GROMACS .gro file of C-alpha atoms in nm:
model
  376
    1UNK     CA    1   9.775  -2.959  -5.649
    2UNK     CA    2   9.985  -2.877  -5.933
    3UNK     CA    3  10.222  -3.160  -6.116
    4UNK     CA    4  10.575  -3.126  -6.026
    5UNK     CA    5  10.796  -3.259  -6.297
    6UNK     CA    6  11.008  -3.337  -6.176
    7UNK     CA    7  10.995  -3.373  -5.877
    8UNK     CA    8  11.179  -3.122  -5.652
    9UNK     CA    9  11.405  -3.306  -5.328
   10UNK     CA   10  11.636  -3.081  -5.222
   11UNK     CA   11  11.426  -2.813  -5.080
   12UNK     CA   12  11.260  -3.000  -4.876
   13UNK     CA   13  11.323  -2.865  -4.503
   14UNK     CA   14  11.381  -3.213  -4.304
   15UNK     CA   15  11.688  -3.277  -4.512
   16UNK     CA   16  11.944  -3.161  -4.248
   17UNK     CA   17  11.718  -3.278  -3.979
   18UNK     CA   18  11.770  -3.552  -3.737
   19UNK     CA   19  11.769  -3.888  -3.919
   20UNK     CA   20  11.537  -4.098  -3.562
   21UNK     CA   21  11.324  -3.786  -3.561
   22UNK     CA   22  11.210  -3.831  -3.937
   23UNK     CA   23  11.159  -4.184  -3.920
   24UNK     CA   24  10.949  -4.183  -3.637
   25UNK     CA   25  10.752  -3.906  -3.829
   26UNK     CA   26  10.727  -4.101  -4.110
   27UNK     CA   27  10.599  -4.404  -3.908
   28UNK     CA   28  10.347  -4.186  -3.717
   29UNK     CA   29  10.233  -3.953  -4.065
   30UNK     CA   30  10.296  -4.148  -4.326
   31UNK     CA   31  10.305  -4.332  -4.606
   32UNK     CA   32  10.430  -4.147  -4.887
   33UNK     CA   33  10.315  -4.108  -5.226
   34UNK     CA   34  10.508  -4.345  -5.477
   35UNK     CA   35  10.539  -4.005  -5.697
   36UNK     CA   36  10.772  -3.841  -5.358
   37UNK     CA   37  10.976  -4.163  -5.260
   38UNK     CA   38  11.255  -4.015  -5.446
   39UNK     CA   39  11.257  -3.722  -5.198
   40UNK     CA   40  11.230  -3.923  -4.906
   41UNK     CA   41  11.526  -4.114  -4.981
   42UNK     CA   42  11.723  -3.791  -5.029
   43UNK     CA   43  11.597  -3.698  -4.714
   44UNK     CA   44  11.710  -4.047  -4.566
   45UNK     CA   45  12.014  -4.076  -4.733
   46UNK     CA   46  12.154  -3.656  -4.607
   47UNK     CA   47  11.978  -3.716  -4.247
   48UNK     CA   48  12.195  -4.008  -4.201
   49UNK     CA   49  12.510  -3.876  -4.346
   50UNK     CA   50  12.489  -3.581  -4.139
   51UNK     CA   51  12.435  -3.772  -3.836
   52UNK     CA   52  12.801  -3.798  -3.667
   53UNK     CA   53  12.836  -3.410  -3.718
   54UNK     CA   54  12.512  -3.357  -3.521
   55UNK     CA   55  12.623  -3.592  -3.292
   56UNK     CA   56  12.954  -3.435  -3.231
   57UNK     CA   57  12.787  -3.092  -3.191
   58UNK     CA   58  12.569  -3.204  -2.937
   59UNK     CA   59  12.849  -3.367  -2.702
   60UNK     CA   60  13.104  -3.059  -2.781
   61UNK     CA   61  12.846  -2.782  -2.691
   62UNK     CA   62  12.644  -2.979  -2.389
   63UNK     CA   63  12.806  -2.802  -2.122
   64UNK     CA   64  12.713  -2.437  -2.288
   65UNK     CA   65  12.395  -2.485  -2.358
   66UNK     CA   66  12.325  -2.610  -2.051
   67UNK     CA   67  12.320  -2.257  -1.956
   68UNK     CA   68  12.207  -2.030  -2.261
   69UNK     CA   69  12.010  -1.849  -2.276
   70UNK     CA   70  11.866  -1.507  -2.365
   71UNK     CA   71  11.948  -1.192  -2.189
   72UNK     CA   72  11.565  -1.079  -2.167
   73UNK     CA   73  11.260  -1.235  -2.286
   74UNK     CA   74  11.187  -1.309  -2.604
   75UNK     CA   75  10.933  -1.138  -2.801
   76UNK     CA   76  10.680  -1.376  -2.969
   77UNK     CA   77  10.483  -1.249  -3.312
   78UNK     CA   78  10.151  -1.434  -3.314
   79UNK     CA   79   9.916  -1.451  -3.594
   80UNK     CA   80   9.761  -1.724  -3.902
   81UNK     CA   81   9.993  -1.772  -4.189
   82UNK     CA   82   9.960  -1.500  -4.438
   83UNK     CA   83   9.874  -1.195  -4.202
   84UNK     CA   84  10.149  -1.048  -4.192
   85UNK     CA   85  10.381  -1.221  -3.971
   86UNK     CA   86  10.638  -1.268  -4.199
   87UNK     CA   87  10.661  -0.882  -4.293
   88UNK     CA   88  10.657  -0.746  -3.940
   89UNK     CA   89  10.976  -1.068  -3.834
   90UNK     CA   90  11.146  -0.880  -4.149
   91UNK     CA   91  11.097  -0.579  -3.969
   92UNK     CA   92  11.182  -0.619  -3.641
   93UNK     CA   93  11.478  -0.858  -3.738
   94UNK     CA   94  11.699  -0.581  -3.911
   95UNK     CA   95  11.700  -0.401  -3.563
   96UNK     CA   96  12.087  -0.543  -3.430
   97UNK     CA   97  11.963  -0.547  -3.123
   98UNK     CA   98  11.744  -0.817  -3.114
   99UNK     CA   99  11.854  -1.185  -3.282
  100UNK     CA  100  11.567  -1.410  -3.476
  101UNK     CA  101  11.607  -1.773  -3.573
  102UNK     CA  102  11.735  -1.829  -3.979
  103UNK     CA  103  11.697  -2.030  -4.251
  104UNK     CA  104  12.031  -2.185  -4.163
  105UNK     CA  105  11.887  -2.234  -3.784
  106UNK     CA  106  11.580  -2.395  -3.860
  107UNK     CA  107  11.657  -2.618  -4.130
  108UNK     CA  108  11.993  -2.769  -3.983
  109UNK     CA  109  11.898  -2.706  -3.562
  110UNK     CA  110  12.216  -2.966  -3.504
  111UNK     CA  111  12.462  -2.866  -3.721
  112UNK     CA  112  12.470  -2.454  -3.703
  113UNK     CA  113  12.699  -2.377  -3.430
  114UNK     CA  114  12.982  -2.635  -3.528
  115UNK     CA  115  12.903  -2.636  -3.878
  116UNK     CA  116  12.728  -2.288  -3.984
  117UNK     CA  117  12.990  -2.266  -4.321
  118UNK     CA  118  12.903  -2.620  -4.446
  119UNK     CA  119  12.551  -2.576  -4.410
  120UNK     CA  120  12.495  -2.219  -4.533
  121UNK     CA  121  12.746  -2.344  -4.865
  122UNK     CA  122  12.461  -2.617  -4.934
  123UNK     CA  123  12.171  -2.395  -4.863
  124UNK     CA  124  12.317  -2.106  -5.099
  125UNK     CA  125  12.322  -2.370  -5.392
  126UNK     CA  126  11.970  -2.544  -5.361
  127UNK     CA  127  11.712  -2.229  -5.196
  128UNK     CA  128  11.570  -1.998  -5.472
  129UNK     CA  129  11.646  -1.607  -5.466
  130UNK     CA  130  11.258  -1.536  -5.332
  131UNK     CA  131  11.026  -1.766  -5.127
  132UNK     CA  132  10.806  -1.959  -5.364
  133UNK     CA  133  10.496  -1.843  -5.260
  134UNK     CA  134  10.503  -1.475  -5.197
  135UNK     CA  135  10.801  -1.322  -5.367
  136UNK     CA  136  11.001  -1.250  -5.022
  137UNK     CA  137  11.369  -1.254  -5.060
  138UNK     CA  138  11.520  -1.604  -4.952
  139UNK     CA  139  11.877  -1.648  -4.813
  140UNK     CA  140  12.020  -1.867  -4.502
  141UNK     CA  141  12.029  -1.569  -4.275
  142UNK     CA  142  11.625  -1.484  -4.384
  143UNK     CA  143  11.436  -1.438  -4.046
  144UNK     CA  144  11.223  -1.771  -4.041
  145UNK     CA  145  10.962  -1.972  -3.862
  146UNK     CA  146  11.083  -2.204  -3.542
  147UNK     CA  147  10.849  -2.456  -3.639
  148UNK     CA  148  11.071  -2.629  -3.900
  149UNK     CA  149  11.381  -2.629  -3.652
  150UNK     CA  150  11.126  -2.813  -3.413
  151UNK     CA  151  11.044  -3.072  -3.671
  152UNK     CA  152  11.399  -3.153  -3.717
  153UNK     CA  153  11.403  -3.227  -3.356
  154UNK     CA  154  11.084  -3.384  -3.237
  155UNK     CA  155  10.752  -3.541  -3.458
  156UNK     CA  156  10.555  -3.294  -3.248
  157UNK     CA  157  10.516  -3.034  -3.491
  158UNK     CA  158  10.306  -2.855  -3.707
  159UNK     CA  159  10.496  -2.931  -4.042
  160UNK     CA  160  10.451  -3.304  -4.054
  161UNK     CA  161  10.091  -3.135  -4.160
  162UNK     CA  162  10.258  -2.996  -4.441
  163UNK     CA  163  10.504  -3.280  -4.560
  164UNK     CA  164  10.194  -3.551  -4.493
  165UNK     CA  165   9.874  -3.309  -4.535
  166UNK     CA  166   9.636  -3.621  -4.549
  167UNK     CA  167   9.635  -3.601  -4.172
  168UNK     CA  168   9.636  -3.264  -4.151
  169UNK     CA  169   9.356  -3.186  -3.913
  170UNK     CA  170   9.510  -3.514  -3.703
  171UNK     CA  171   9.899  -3.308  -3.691
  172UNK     CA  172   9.710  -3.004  -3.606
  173UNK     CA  173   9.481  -3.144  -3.299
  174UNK     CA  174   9.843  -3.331  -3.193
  175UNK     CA  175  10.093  -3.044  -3.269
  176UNK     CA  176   9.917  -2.749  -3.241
  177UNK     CA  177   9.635  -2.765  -2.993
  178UNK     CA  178   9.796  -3.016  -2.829
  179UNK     CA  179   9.457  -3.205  -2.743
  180UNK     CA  180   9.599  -3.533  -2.788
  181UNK     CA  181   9.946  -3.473  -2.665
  182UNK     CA  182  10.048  -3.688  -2.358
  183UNK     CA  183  10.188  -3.479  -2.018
  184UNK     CA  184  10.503  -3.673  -2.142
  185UNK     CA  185  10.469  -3.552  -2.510
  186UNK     CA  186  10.432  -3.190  -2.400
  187UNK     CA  187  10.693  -3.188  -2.199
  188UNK     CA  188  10.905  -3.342  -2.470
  189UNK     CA  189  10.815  -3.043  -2.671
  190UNK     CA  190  10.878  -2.821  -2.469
  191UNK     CA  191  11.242  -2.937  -2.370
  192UNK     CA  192  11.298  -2.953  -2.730
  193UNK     CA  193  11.189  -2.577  -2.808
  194UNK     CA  194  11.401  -2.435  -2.536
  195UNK     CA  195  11.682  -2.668  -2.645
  196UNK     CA  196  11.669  -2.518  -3.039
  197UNK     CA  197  11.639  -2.167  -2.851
  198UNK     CA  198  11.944  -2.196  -2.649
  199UNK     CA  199  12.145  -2.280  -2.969
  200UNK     CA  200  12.003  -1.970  -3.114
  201UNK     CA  201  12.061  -1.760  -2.856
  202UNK     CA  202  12.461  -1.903  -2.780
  203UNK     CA  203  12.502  -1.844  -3.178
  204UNK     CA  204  12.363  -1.474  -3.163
  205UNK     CA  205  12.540  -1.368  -2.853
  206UNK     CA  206  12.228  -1.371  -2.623
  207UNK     CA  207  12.032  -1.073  -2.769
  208UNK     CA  208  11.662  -1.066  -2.716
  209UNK     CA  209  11.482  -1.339  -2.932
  210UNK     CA  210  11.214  -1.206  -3.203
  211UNK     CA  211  11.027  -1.503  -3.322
  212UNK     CA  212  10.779  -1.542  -3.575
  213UNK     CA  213  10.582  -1.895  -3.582
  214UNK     CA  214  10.172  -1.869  -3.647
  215UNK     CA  215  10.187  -2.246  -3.467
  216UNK     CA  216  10.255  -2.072  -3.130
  217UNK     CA  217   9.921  -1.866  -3.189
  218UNK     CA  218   9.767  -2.152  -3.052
  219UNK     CA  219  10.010  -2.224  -2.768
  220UNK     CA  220  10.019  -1.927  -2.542
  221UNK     CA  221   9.969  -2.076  -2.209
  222UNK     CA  222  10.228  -2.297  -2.295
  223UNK     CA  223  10.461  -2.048  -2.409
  224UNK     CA  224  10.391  -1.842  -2.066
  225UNK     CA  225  10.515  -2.174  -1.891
  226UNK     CA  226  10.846  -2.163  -2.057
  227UNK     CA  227  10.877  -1.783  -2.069
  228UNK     CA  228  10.637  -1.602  -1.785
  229UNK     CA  229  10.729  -1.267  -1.890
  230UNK     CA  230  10.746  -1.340  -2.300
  231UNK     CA  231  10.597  -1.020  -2.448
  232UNK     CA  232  10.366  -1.110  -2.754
  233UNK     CA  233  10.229  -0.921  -3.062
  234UNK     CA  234   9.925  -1.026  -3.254
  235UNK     CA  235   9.897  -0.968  -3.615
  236UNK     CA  236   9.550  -0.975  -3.799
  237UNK     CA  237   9.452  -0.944  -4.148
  238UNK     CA  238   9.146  -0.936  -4.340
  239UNK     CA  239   9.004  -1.295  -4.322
  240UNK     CA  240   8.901  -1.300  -4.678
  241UNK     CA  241   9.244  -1.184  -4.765
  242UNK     CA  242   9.374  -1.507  -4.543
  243UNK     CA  243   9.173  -1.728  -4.724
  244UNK     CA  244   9.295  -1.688  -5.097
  245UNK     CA  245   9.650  -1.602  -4.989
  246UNK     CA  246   9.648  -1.954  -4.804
  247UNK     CA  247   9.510  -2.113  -5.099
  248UNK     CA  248   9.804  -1.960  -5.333
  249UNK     CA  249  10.039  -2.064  -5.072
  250UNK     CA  250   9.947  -2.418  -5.062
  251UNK     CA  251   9.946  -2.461  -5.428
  252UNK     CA  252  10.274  -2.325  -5.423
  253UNK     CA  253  10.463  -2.448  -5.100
  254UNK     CA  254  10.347  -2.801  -5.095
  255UNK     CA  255  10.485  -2.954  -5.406
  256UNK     CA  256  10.821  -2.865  -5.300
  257UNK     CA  257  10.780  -3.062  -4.947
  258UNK     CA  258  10.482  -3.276  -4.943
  259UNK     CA  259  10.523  -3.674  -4.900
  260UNK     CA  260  10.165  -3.650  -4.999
  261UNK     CA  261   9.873  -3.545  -5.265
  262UNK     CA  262   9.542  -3.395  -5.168
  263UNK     CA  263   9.275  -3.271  -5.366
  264UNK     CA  264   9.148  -2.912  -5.371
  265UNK     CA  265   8.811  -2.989  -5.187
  266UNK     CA  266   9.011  -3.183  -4.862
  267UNK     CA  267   9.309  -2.907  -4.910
  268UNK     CA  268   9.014  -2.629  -4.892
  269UNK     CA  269   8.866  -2.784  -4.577
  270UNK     CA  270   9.178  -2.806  -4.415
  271UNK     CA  271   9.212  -2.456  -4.459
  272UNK     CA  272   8.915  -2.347  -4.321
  273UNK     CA  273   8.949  -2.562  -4.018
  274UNK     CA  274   9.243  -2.502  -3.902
  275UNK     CA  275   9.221  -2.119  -3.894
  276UNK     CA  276   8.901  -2.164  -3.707
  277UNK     CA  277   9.078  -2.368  -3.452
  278UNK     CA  278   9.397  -2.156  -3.437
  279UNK     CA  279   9.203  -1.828  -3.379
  280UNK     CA  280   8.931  -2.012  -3.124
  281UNK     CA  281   9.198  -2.115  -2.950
  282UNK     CA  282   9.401  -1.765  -2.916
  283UNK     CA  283   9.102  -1.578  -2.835
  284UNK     CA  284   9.063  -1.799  -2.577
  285UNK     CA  285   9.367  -1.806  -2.428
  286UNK     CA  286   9.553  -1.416  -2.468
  287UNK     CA  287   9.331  -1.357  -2.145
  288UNK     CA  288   9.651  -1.540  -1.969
  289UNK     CA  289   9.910  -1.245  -2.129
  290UNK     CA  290   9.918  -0.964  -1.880
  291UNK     CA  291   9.823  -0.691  -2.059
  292UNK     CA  292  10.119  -0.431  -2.105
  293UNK     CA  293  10.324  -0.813  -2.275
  294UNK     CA  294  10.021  -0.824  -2.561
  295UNK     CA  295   9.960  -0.559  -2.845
  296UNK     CA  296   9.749  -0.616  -3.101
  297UNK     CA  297   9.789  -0.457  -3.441
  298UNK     CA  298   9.605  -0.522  -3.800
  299UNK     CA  299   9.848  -0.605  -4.071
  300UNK     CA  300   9.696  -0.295  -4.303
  301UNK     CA  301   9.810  -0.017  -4.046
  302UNK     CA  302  10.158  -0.210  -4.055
  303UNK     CA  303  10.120  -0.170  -4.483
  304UNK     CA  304  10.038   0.179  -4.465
  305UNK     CA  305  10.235   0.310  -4.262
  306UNK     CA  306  10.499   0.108  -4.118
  307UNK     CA  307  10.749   0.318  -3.902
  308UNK     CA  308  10.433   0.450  -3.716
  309UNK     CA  309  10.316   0.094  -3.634
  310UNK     CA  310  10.661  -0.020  -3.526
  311UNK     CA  311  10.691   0.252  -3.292
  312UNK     CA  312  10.379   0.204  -3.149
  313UNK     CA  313  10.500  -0.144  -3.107
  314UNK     CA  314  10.805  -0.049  -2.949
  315UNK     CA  315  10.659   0.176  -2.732
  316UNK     CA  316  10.403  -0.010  -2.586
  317UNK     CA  317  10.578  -0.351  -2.578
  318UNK     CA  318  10.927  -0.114  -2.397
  319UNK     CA  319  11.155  -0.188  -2.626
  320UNK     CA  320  11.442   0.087  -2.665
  321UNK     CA  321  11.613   0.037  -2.990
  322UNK     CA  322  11.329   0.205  -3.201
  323UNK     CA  323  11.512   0.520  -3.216
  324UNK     CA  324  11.853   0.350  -3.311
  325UNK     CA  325  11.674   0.156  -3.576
  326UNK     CA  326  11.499   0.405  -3.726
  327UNK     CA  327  11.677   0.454  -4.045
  328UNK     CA  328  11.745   0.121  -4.064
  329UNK     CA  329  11.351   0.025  -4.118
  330UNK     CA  330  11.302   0.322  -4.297
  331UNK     CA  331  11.602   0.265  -4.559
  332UNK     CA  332  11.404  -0.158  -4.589
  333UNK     CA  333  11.075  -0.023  -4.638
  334UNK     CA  334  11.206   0.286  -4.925
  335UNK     CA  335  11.348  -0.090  -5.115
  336UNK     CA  336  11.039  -0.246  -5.072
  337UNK     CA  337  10.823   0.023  -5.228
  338UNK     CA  338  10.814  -0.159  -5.592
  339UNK     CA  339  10.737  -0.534  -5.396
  340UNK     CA  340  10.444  -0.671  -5.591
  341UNK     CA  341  10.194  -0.845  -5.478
  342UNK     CA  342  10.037  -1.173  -5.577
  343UNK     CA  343   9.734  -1.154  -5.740
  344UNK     CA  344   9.441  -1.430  -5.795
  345UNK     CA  345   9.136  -1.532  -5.988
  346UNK     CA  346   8.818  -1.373  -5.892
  347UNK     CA  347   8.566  -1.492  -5.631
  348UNK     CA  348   8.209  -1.501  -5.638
  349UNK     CA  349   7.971  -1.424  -5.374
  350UNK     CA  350   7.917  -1.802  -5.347
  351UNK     CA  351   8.242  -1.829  -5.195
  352UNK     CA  352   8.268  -1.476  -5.013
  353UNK     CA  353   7.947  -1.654  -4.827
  354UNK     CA  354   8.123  -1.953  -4.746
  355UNK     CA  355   8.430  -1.790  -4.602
  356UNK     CA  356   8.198  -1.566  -4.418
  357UNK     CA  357   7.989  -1.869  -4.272
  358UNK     CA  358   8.352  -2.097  -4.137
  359UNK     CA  359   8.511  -1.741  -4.005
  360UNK     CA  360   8.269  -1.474  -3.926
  361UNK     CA  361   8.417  -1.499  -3.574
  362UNK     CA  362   8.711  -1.269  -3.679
  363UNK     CA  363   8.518  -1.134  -3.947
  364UNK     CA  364   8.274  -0.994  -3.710
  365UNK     CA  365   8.479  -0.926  -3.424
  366UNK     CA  366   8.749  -0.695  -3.633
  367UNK     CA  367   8.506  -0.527  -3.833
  368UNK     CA  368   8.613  -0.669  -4.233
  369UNK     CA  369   8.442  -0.640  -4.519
  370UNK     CA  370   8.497  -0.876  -4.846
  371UNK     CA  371   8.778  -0.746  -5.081
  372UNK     CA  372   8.716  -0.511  -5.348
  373UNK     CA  373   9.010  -0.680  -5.585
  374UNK     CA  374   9.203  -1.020  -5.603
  375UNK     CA  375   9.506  -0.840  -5.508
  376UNK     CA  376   9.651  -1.029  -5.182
   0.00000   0.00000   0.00000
């Protein structure tokens, strides 16, 4: 992992988070890294000071959010990180008539409906213009994952694998697959997922939900418990591509949030096991989606041509705002025609054959070949 000097502590998302929630993450995850323990006190230090506000938000808005909710069901984008997830939630979130959770959402879950000025003021001085790790443009109202609201809620989720990535694998089999998860843990989860939805949906004026979070790959059952008639689209992308576009995103995103250091062999295995386990566990489970709720597209039709693949999406998934969103997508993706891509070292057959050996499953089943450029 790359040295950090010095080190960065105001990006880190658990900063406007609930103060009980990180300190029984950090007694479940930790301990942290003398080299971090300057970030964790500035994440101590702001949880706590923003604690009466969240308090007062929760008693002042109890009564409606008791009965939020979304005026249709949401739609869920599944996929791994770095497969295109984030491109088609950039998409789909510029049509008006659907609502996605924020920066702003995730990274303050008990502050944005009383406190939505405040918080988007301190987010508009410390986030960069572009996300660190793939160029994408980066404001408080960017379409973002759930996942981070949830860990400013509850311990019981996937980035506590990311802030303490030493017990990775451990966060993933708790957070993720949910294998070690009590019936009382899961049902904690769940009440706190609908919970951050219902704030998202009173602040957005009840519009159908788009949400983007590769965690929930892995939870589909559970998702069909909360929301029977969810509709769901699977993104897929060249395995090989996943891998080194996972690596650059590691060395990139985790010295901005990490509690922890790893080394490049353990952060390497990591990778490869987890995407094993997320995938296993999706193939395994889209069975329960009815089919006219699932559609699954590879993220290279949605590169090449995009409008077609939305409409398809549309179409088969019956949404009817394609038509009114048309020029809308097509005026986003004319701006993103000079977007450049990241680019990495070379690989070697040696490690084409390794990737090939811990993932052949998608490999295989979706037809890829290896790369012909370090282009990802």
């Amino acid at each position: 992992m790359p040295k950090l000097e010095p080190i960065s502590v105001t990006q880190q998302p658990l900063t406007l988070g609930s103060l009980t929630t990180w300190l029984r993450g950090l007694r479940q995850y930790g301990p942290i890294d003398s080299k971090y323990l300057p970030r964790a006190l500035y994440v101590t230090l702001s949880s706590l000071v923003s604690s009466p506000l969240r308090l007062l938000e929760e008693m002042y808005f109890h009564l409606p959010l008791s009965t939020a909710q979304s005026a249709q069901p949401p739609v869920f984008i599944l996929g791994h990180w770095r497969s295109g997830t984030t491109h088609l939630h950039q998409l789909m979130s510029l049509d008006p008539h659907l609502a996605y959770v924020s920066y702003l959402h995730a990274c303050a879950p008990g502050l944005f409906l009383s406190n939505a000025g405040l918080v988007r003021m301190f987010l508009n001085q410390v986030l960069p213009a572009t996300r660190p790790m793939d160029n994408v443009s980066l404001s408080p109202d960017s379409p973002f994952e759930e996942e981070f609201g949830l860990a400013n809620l509850t311990d019981l989720s996937f980035c506590y694998g990311w802030y303490f990535p030493r017990i990775m694998q451990q966060s993933f089999r708790h957070t993720v697959l949910l294998d070690t998860a009590t019936p009382q843990e899961r049902d904690t989860w769940k009440r706190a997922y609908l919970h951050f939805l219902r704030k998202v949906s009173l602040a957005t004026g009840g519009k159908r939900l788009v949400l983007k979070n590769p965690p929930n790959t892995a939870r589909v059952k559970m998702l069909l418990e909360l929301f029977p008639e969810a509709k769901f689209v699977h993104i897929y992308r060249n395995p090989y591509r996943v891998y080194f576009s996972m690596l650059g995103f590691y060395r990139k995103f985790l010295p901005l949030v990490t509690f922890q250091d790893i080394g490049l062999e353990q952060l390497e295995a990591n990778i490869f096991w987890c995407y094993e386990q997320l995938m296993q566990r999706y193939l395994d489970e889209k069975a329960y989606i009815p089919a006219s709720n699932l559609l699954e597209v590879c993220y290279e039709d949605l590169e090449t041509a995009p409008l077609k693949t939305l409409e398809m999406i549309y179409q088969y998934l019956n949404l009817e705002s394609f038509a009114q969103s048309k020029p809308i997508f097509a005026e986003y993706i004319a701006a993103q025609s000079n977007y450049q891509k990241n680019q990495y070292p070379s690989y070697d057959q040696v490690l084409l054959e390794r990737i090939y050996k811990h993932w052949y499953l998608t490999i295989d089943l979706w037809g890829y070949k290896p790369p012909s450029s370090n282009i990802v």
